[in-house]
């Protein structure tokens, strides 16, 4: 048996966690041979409910579930964690403007960023789900000066999976026959679900669907899928969000299949002309516990317009919380300078691959 990994989860008594924790304990996220320690975090008022969830986890007798600990504060709950899933957030109350929501959550995620900085494992991988996810991830990351910004991500995999499922349905195939969907931008209705690089059975998807359907039905439906589910179910997406969290963390830590593209909300390094310093969903591939943006994809005029709309919304969200972003982390977030040189053998006599090799250099590493 391997050593267990520590996974901290906030909002652990909430609806998403009620699916998520059981999937993690069953080995769906970290692998069927990886024991886990669950460090569950809730607000003080929800601790009794959390105790109930812990009892149910215990009652499942999962062979991979090593230990469960319960915490009513993040400083204790994040202690030494290797993975931090920030699911809990303040929901939008009656009469609350979007900017109010951004601001109350900013305080929560600033504290969580500081706690991760001070108490988590130095190699921690963080996934922010609580909304507004992209801006919350930015706040947490900016408040963690000793961690790399590339250790923070936000969840756009649910949007990615939604798009994949809907396209499969339209084409009369299963989701596994669809590859390389891309979600660009914010986890909000401005996100851009891009099918221009997607394939169905390895053949370009755009040749198999009607452009009018794609633009007038598919895009708005993916963008508004959250509301459509609330309308039908009376409750927001929970099980599908849990599955998306598992998928995103699984790919990040265990890698993507060769050639496969997935979408992840990560700090923009200026790729595809997106302004640096905001968390933006990009096409990525993962390997060796790291993610890399997929470069060189063609962006049509139509796509560029969509990218700009979602970029502007993120810049606007950032401006609402600007006063809560510490100056000391501005430079590291505006210039990801870490350079990956791995996967090659460098000989002491200087022979070997030339430094110009396009595969050797890139600036996205953990
Ligand atoms: P619930 O309201 O069921 O659960 C949230 C839980 O978080 C509650 O138990 C609450 O006590 C706890 N909580 C609140 N503040 C906390 C804090 N500071 N520390 C620890 N715990 C805290 O919501 P749920 O349906 O589970 O959704 C959680 C979040 O995910 C929401 O913000 C929601 O908007 C967001 N979502 C994000 C998605 C994404 O794709 N990025 C999709 C699903 C979901 O809508």
Short mmCIF file of C-alpha atoms and ligand atoms in Angstrom, two decimals:
data_model
loop_
_atom_site.label_atom_id
_atom_site.label_comp_id
_atom_site.label_asym_id
_atom_site.label_seq_id
_atom_site.Cartn_x
_atom_site.Cartn_y
_atom_site.Cartn_z
CA UNK A 1 0.00 0.00 0.00
CA UNK A 2 1.17 3.54 -0.80
CA UNK A 3 1.31 6.32 1.76
CA UNK A 4 -2.03 8.14 2.00
CA UNK A 5 -2.42 11.60 0.48
CA UNK A 6 -4.18 14.37 2.38
CA UNK A 7 -7.18 15.93 0.68
CA UNK A 8 -8.79 18.98 2.30
CA UNK A 9 -12.36 19.86 1.27
CA UNK A 10 -14.24 23.02 2.27
CA UNK A 11 -18.04 23.11 2.19
CA UNK A 12 -17.85 19.43 3.10
CA UNK A 13 -21.43 19.23 4.38
CA UNK A 14 -22.86 20.84 1.24
CA UNK A 15 -24.65 19.34 -1.75
CA UNK A 16 -21.64 18.88 -4.06
CA UNK A 17 -19.55 17.33 -1.32
CA UNK A 18 -22.30 14.82 -0.61
CA UNK A 19 -21.39 13.22 -3.95
CA UNK A 20 -17.75 14.24 -4.10
CA UNK A 21 -16.48 12.76 -0.84
CA UNK A 22 -17.83 9.31 -1.64
CA UNK A 23 -16.19 9.32 -5.07
CA UNK A 24 -12.84 10.35 -3.59
CA UNK A 25 -13.06 7.70 -0.87
CA UNK A 26 -13.87 5.05 -3.51
CA UNK A 27 -10.64 5.90 -5.36
CA UNK A 28 -12.17 7.63 -8.39
CA UNK A 29 -10.02 10.75 -8.10
CA UNK A 30 -6.57 9.61 -7.00
CA UNK A 31 -6.66 6.05 -8.32
CA UNK A 32 -7.78 2.68 -7.01
CA UNK A 33 -4.49 2.04 -5.24
CA UNK A 34 -4.08 5.39 -3.49
CA UNK A 35 -5.26 5.65 0.15
CA UNK A 36 -6.64 9.04 1.18
CA UNK A 37 -7.00 11.10 4.34
CA UNK A 38 -10.04 13.41 4.16
CA UNK A 39 -9.68 16.70 6.05
CA UNK A 40 -13.22 18.04 6.01
CA UNK A 41 -13.90 21.71 6.69
CA UNK A 42 -17.19 23.47 7.41
CA UNK A 43 -18.59 26.55 9.07
CA UNK A 44 -19.05 26.10 12.85
CA UNK A 45 -22.85 25.96 12.44
CA UNK A 46 -22.64 23.05 10.02
CA UNK A 47 -20.36 20.82 12.10
CA UNK A 48 -23.16 18.58 13.33
CA UNK A 49 -24.32 17.96 9.79
CA UNK A 50 -20.70 17.27 8.80
CA UNK A 51 -20.48 14.69 11.58
CA UNK A 52 -23.39 12.90 9.90
CA UNK A 53 -21.56 12.85 6.56
CA UNK A 54 -18.45 11.47 8.26
CA UNK A 55 -20.53 8.69 9.85
CA UNK A 56 -21.89 7.74 6.43
CA UNK A 57 -18.38 7.67 4.97
CA UNK A 58 -17.32 5.41 7.81
CA UNK A 59 -20.34 3.18 7.16
CA UNK A 60 -19.20 2.60 3.58
CA UNK A 61 -16.04 0.90 4.91
CA UNK A 62 -13.98 2.08 1.92
CA UNK A 63 -10.66 0.20 1.89
CA UNK A 64 -8.84 3.32 0.62
CA UNK A 65 -10.23 5.71 3.23
CA UNK A 66 -7.45 5.91 5.81
CA UNK A 67 -8.65 8.70 8.14
CA UNK A 68 -11.33 11.41 8.32
CA UNK A 69 -10.76 14.59 10.31
CA UNK A 70 -13.34 17.34 10.86
CA UNK A 71 -12.47 21.04 11.19
CA UNK A 72 -14.35 24.27 11.73
CA UNK A 73 -11.45 26.42 10.52
CA UNK A 74 -9.26 26.37 7.44
CA UNK A 75 -5.98 26.95 9.26
CA UNK A 76 -6.28 23.55 10.94
CA UNK A 77 -8.12 21.90 8.06
CA UNK A 78 -5.46 22.69 5.43
CA UNK A 79 -2.61 21.40 7.58
CA UNK A 80 -0.12 19.51 5.36
CA UNK A 81 -2.74 18.83 2.67
CA UNK A 82 -1.53 17.74 -0.78
CA UNK A 83 -4.82 18.65 -2.47
CA UNK A 84 -7.28 21.38 -1.47
CA UNK A 85 -10.76 21.42 -2.94
CA UNK A 86 -12.37 24.78 -2.16
CA UNK A 87 -16.03 24.00 -2.67
CA UNK A 88 -17.71 26.07 0.07
CA UNK A 89 -18.68 29.67 -0.71
CA UNK A 90 -21.26 32.24 0.31
CA UNK A 91 -24.31 31.86 -1.96
CA UNK A 92 -26.03 34.87 -3.49
CA UNK A 93 -28.68 36.12 -1.05
CA UNK A 94 -31.88 38.07 -1.83
CA UNK A 95 -31.18 41.58 -3.11
CA UNK A 96 -27.46 40.87 -3.41
CA UNK A 97 -25.72 42.32 -6.48
CA UNK A 98 -23.08 40.24 -8.28
CA UNK A 99 -20.43 42.69 -7.06
CA UNK A 100 -21.59 42.15 -3.43
CA UNK A 101 -21.28 38.41 -3.95
CA UNK A 102 -17.77 38.83 -5.34
CA UNK A 103 -16.78 40.96 -2.40
CA UNK A 104 -18.08 38.74 0.43
CA UNK A 105 -16.43 35.75 -1.15
CA UNK A 106 -13.23 37.68 -1.64
CA UNK A 107 -12.77 37.84 2.13
CA UNK A 108 -13.38 34.10 2.51
CA UNK A 109 -10.92 33.18 -0.25
CA UNK A 110 -8.28 35.64 0.94
CA UNK A 111 -8.26 33.87 4.31
CA UNK A 112 -8.14 30.49 2.58
CA UNK A 113 -5.20 31.55 0.39
CA UNK A 114 -3.28 32.70 3.47
CA UNK A 115 -4.06 29.46 5.30
CA UNK A 116 -2.87 27.40 2.32
CA UNK A 117 0.29 29.47 2.20
CA UNK A 118 0.98 28.93 5.90
CA UNK A 119 -0.20 25.37 6.53
CA UNK A 120 -0.55 23.29 3.34
CA UNK A 121 2.08 20.97 1.84
CA UNK A 122 4.50 23.03 -0.34
CA UNK A 123 3.41 21.07 -3.39
CA UNK A 124 -0.34 21.50 -2.78
CA UNK A 125 -2.68 21.49 -5.78
CA UNK A 126 -5.71 23.73 -5.29
CA UNK A 127 -9.02 23.61 -7.16
CA UNK A 128 -11.58 26.36 -6.54
CA UNK A 129 -15.21 25.44 -7.23
CA UNK A 130 -17.09 27.99 -5.08
CA UNK A 131 -18.47 30.82 -7.21
CA UNK A 132 -17.39 33.18 -8.68
CA UNK A 133 -14.78 30.46 -9.18
CA UNK A 134 -12.24 32.26 -11.42
CA UNK A 135 -12.06 35.39 -9.30
CA UNK A 136 -12.05 33.41 -6.04
CA UNK A 137 -9.08 31.44 -7.38
CA UNK A 138 -7.30 34.70 -8.18
CA UNK A 139 -7.87 36.01 -4.66
CA UNK A 140 -6.69 32.79 -3.01
CA UNK A 141 -3.61 32.64 -5.21
CA UNK A 142 -2.71 36.31 -4.70
CA UNK A 143 -2.87 35.72 -0.93
CA UNK A 144 -0.39 32.84 -1.05
CA UNK A 145 2.97 34.51 -1.72
CA UNK A 146 5.05 31.40 -0.99
CA UNK A 147 3.17 29.12 -3.37
CA UNK A 148 3.38 29.25 -7.17
CA UNK A 149 0.32 30.75 -8.93
CA UNK A 150 0.35 27.62 -11.06
CA UNK A 151 -0.67 25.59 -8.01
CA UNK A 152 -4.13 27.23 -8.19
CA UNK A 153 -6.87 26.34 -10.67
CA UNK A 154 -10.62 26.82 -10.92
CA UNK A 155 -13.32 24.47 -12.11
CA UNK A 156 -14.45 24.76 -15.73
CA UNK A 157 -14.49 21.01 -16.29
CA UNK A 158 -18.22 20.89 -15.61
CA UNK A 159 -18.78 23.22 -18.57
CA UNK A 160 -16.40 21.09 -20.63
CA UNK A 161 -18.27 17.89 -19.73
CA UNK A 162 -21.63 19.53 -20.39
CA UNK A 163 -20.49 20.55 -23.87
CA UNK A 164 -19.15 17.07 -24.56
CA UNK A 165 -22.37 15.42 -23.43
CA UNK A 166 -24.57 17.75 -25.49
CA UNK A 167 -22.51 17.32 -28.65
CA UNK A 168 -22.57 13.54 -28.20
CA UNK A 169 -26.33 13.65 -27.90
CA UNK A 170 -26.70 15.80 -31.01
CA UNK A 171 -24.44 13.53 -33.08
CA UNK A 172 -25.97 10.30 -31.77
CA UNK A 173 -22.68 9.03 -30.36
CA UNK A 174 -21.37 8.52 -26.83
CA UNK A 175 -19.20 11.02 -24.95
CA UNK A 176 -16.11 8.83 -25.37
CA UNK A 177 -16.32 9.29 -29.16
CA UNK A 178 -15.88 13.07 -28.73
CA UNK A 179 -12.48 14.68 -28.20
CA UNK A 180 -10.94 18.12 -27.75
CA UNK A 181 -13.82 20.31 -26.68
CA UNK A 182 -12.55 23.65 -25.33
CA UNK A 183 -14.14 25.97 -22.81
CA UNK A 184 -12.52 29.40 -22.83
CA UNK A 185 -12.80 32.06 -20.14
CA UNK A 186 -15.01 32.54 -17.13
CA UNK A 187 -17.23 29.97 -15.42
CA UNK A 188 -20.25 32.17 -16.15
CA UNK A 189 -22.64 32.75 -19.04
CA UNK A 190 -19.89 34.58 -20.97
CA UNK A 191 -17.79 31.41 -21.25
CA UNK A 192 -17.06 30.28 -24.81
CA UNK A 193 -17.66 26.61 -25.62
CA UNK A 194 -15.49 26.13 -28.73
CA UNK A 195 -16.06 23.20 -31.07
CA UNK A 196 -13.64 24.31 -33.81
CA UNK A 197 -10.99 21.84 -32.65
CA UNK A 198 -13.34 19.11 -31.46
CA UNK A 199 -13.63 15.77 -33.21
CA UNK A 200 -16.31 13.10 -33.41
CA UNK A 201 -14.75 9.68 -34.11
CA UNK A 202 -11.56 11.57 -34.97
CA UNK A 203 -13.27 13.67 -37.69
CA UNK A 204 -13.68 17.47 -37.21
CA UNK A 205 -16.96 18.13 -35.39
CA UNK A 206 -17.77 21.36 -37.25
CA UNK A 207 -18.15 19.40 -40.50
CA UNK A 208 -20.77 17.20 -38.88
CA UNK A 209 -23.02 19.81 -37.29
CA UNK A 210 -24.98 22.76 -38.54
CA UNK A 211 -23.22 26.09 -37.87
CA UNK A 212 -26.54 27.78 -37.02
CA UNK A 213 -27.28 25.07 -34.42
CA UNK A 214 -23.82 25.50 -32.98
CA UNK A 215 -24.07 29.30 -32.67
CA UNK A 216 -27.75 29.76 -31.80
CA UNK A 217 -28.50 26.70 -29.70
CA UNK A 218 -25.42 24.85 -28.51
CA UNK A 219 -23.39 27.81 -27.24
CA UNK A 220 -26.20 29.50 -25.22
CA UNK A 221 -27.37 26.15 -23.89
CA UNK A 222 -23.93 25.25 -22.49
CA UNK A 223 -23.56 28.78 -21.11
CA UNK A 224 -26.96 28.61 -19.37
CA UNK A 225 -26.96 24.93 -18.42
CA UNK A 226 -26.63 25.72 -14.69
CA UNK A 227 -29.86 27.75 -14.73
CA UNK A 228 -31.63 25.13 -16.84
CA UNK A 229 -30.86 22.52 -14.18
CA UNK A 230 -31.97 24.76 -11.31
CA UNK A 231 -35.24 25.34 -13.15
CA UNK A 232 -35.86 21.64 -13.67
CA UNK A 233 -34.59 20.26 -10.36
CA UNK A 234 -35.22 23.16 -8.02
CA UNK A 235 -31.61 22.71 -6.91
CA UNK A 236 -28.26 23.49 -8.50
CA UNK A 237 -25.99 20.93 -10.18
CA UNK A 238 -24.35 18.79 -7.54
CA UNK A 239 -23.51 15.26 -8.74
CA UNK A 240 -22.27 16.52 -12.11
CA UNK A 241 -20.16 19.17 -10.37
CA UNK A 242 -18.65 16.47 -8.14
CA UNK A 243 -17.82 14.35 -11.20
CA UNK A 244 -16.18 17.35 -12.86
CA UNK A 245 -14.02 18.02 -9.78
CA UNK A 246 -12.92 14.38 -9.80
CA UNK A 247 -12.14 14.56 -13.55
CA UNK A 248 -10.15 17.79 -13.30
CA UNK A 249 -8.06 16.65 -10.32
CA UNK A 250 -7.59 13.19 -11.81
CA UNK A 251 -6.20 14.65 -15.04
CA UNK A 252 -4.04 17.19 -13.24
CA UNK A 253 -2.43 14.64 -10.96
CA UNK A 254 -2.50 11.51 -13.16
CA UNK A 255 -2.28 13.07 -16.65
CA UNK A 256 -4.47 13.29 -19.74
CA UNK A 257 -4.56 10.60 -22.43
CA UNK A 258 -2.01 11.14 -25.22
CA UNK A 259 -3.24 13.91 -27.51
CA UNK A 260 -6.32 14.65 -25.37
CA UNK A 261 -7.24 18.27 -24.61
CA UNK A 262 -9.19 19.28 -21.50
CA UNK A 263 -10.27 22.68 -20.16
CA UNK A 264 -8.93 24.13 -16.91
CA UNK A 265 -9.25 27.55 -15.32
CA UNK A 266 -5.64 28.72 -14.76
CA UNK A 267 -3.75 31.97 -14.43
CA UNK A 268 -3.34 33.58 -17.83
CA UNK A 269 0.27 33.91 -18.96
CA UNK A 270 -0.78 36.00 -21.96
CA UNK A 271 -1.39 32.99 -24.24
CA UNK A 272 -3.87 33.59 -27.07
CA UNK A 273 -3.64 37.32 -26.34
CA UNK A 274 -5.57 37.02 -23.06
CA UNK A 275 -4.43 39.62 -20.54
CA UNK A 276 -2.13 38.30 -17.84
CA UNK A 277 -3.21 38.21 -14.24
CA UNK A 278 -6.73 36.73 -14.45
CA UNK A 279 -7.85 33.12 -14.10
CA UNK A 280 -9.09 32.04 -17.50
CA UNK A 281 -10.15 28.65 -18.83
CA UNK A 282 -7.65 27.38 -21.43
CA UNK A 283 -7.14 24.16 -23.38
CA UNK A 284 -4.51 22.15 -21.51
CA UNK A 285 -2.77 18.82 -21.43
CA UNK A 286 -1.47 17.34 -18.20
CA UNK A 287 1.46 15.11 -17.42
CA UNK A 288 3.84 14.46 -14.53
CA UNK A 289 1.50 16.36 -12.20
CA UNK A 290 1.65 19.52 -14.32
CA UNK A 291 -0.53 21.21 -16.88
CA UNK A 292 0.48 23.00 -20.05
CA UNK A 293 -1.55 25.24 -22.32
CA UNK A 294 -2.05 23.78 -25.80
CA UNK A 295 -0.59 26.38 -28.16
CA UNK A 296 -0.97 27.08 -31.84
CA UNK A 297 -4.72 26.55 -32.25
CA UNK A 298 -6.38 28.71 -34.90
CA UNK A 299 -8.73 31.34 -33.51
CA UNK A 300 -11.34 32.55 -36.00
CA UNK A 301 -12.85 36.06 -35.93
CA UNK A 302 -16.00 34.60 -34.39
CA UNK A 303 -13.98 32.87 -31.65
CA UNK A 304 -11.91 36.00 -30.98
CA UNK A 305 -15.06 38.01 -30.29
CA UNK A 306 -16.23 35.42 -27.77
CA UNK A 307 -12.84 35.26 -26.08
CA UNK A 308 -12.77 39.03 -25.72
CA UNK A 309 -16.25 39.14 -24.15
CA UNK A 310 -15.38 36.65 -21.42
CA UNK A 311 -11.95 38.23 -20.88
CA UNK A 312 -13.58 41.64 -20.32
CA UNK A 313 -15.95 40.18 -17.74
CA UNK A 314 -13.03 38.69 -15.82
CA UNK A 315 -11.13 41.98 -15.91
CA UNK A 316 -14.22 43.69 -14.56
CA UNK A 317 -14.56 41.13 -11.74
CA UNK A 318 -10.91 41.67 -10.94
CA UNK A 319 -11.44 45.42 -10.69
CA UNK A 320 -14.15 44.86 -8.03
CA UNK A 321 -11.66 43.06 -5.77
CA UNK A 322 -8.51 44.96 -6.75
CA UNK A 323 -8.24 46.53 -3.26
CA UNK A 324 -8.13 43.03 -1.74
CA UNK A 325 -5.26 41.81 -3.93
CA UNK A 326 -1.93 42.20 -2.12
CA UNK A 327 0.63 44.20 -4.09
CA UNK A 328 3.45 41.82 -3.14
CA UNK A 329 2.07 39.06 -5.38
CA UNK A 330 1.30 41.26 -8.38
CA UNK A 331 4.62 40.69 -10.13
CA UNK A 332 4.52 36.91 -9.80
CA UNK A 333 0.99 36.88 -11.23
CA UNK A 334 1.78 39.19 -14.12
CA UNK A 335 4.92 37.28 -15.14
CA UNK A 336 5.02 33.56 -14.81
CA UNK A 337 8.77 33.23 -15.13
CA UNK A 338 9.35 29.65 -14.10
CA UNK A 339 10.71 27.72 -17.03
CA UNK A 340 10.20 24.02 -17.53
CA UNK A 341 13.14 22.10 -18.89
CA UNK A 342 12.31 18.49 -18.35
CA UNK A 343 11.86 15.31 -20.26
CA UNK A 344 15.28 15.64 -21.90
CA UNK A 345 18.74 14.39 -20.99
CA UNK A 346 21.21 17.24 -20.60
CA UNK A 347 24.83 16.10 -20.84
CA UNK A 348 27.55 17.74 -18.78
CA UNK A 349 29.69 18.36 -21.90
CA UNK A 350 26.93 20.47 -23.41
CA UNK A 351 26.03 17.95 -26.09
CA UNK A 352 22.46 16.81 -26.50
CA UNK A 353 19.38 18.68 -27.70
CA UNK A 354 19.88 22.29 -28.73
CA UNK A 355 18.50 24.98 -26.45
CA UNK A 356 16.30 26.15 -29.32
CA UNK A 357 14.30 22.92 -29.27
CA UNK A 358 10.68 24.02 -29.19
CA UNK A 359 9.80 21.16 -26.90
CA UNK A 360 12.23 22.14 -24.16
CA UNK A 361 10.97 25.53 -23.14
CA UNK A 362 7.67 26.74 -21.92
CA UNK A 363 6.57 28.79 -19.02
CA UNK A 364 3.82 26.70 -17.49
CA UNK A 365 4.99 24.53 -14.68
CA UNK A 366 4.01 23.59 -11.21
P1 LIG B 1 -24.19 24.20 -0.70
O1 LIG B 1 -24.78 25.49 -0.24
O2 LIG B 1 -25.02 22.97 -0.69
O3 LIG B 1 -22.91 23.90 0.21
C1 LIG B 1 -21.94 24.83 0.48
C2 LIG B 1 -21.37 24.48 1.85
O4 LIG B 1 -20.24 25.33 2.05
C3 LIG B 1 -22.34 24.73 3.00
O5 LIG B 1 -22.43 23.54 3.77
C4 LIG B 1 -21.69 25.88 3.80
O6 LIG B 1 -21.87 25.73 5.20
C5 LIG B 1 -20.22 25.70 3.41
N1 LIG B 1 -19.41 26.92 3.52
C6 LIG B 1 -19.74 28.18 3.19
N2 LIG B 1 -18.73 29.03 3.46
C7 LIG B 1 -17.72 28.26 3.94
C8 LIG B 1 -16.42 28.55 4.41
N3 LIG B 1 -15.97 29.81 4.44
N4 LIG B 1 -15.65 27.54 4.85
C9 LIG B 1 -16.11 26.27 4.84
N5 LIG B 1 -17.36 25.93 4.43
C10 LIG B 1 -18.14 26.92 3.98
O7 LIG B 1 -23.56 24.49 -2.14
P2 LIG B 1 -23.07 23.46 -3.26
O8 LIG B 1 -24.22 23.11 -4.12
O9 LIG B 1 -22.30 22.36 -2.62
O10 LIG B 1 -22.13 24.41 -4.13
C11 LIG B 1 -20.91 24.92 -3.63
C12 LIG B 1 -20.35 26.03 -4.50
O11 LIG B 1 -20.06 25.53 -5.80
C13 LIG B 1 -21.29 27.20 -4.74
O12 LIG B 1 -20.56 28.40 -4.61
C14 LIG B 1 -21.75 27.02 -6.16
O13 LIG B 1 -22.13 28.25 -6.76
C15 LIG B 1 -20.50 26.47 -6.78
N6 LIG B 1 -20.61 25.76 -8.06
C16 LIG B 1 -19.60 25.90 -8.95
C17 LIG B 1 -19.57 25.20 -10.13
C18 LIG B 1 -18.40 25.32 -11.06
O14 LIG B 1 -18.46 24.69 -12.12
N7 LIG B 1 -17.36 26.08 -10.79
C19 LIG B 1 -20.70 24.32 -10.54
C20 LIG B 1 -21.50 23.85 -9.37
C21 LIG B 1 -21.76 24.90 -8.33
O15 LIG B 1 -22.82 25.72 -8.75
#
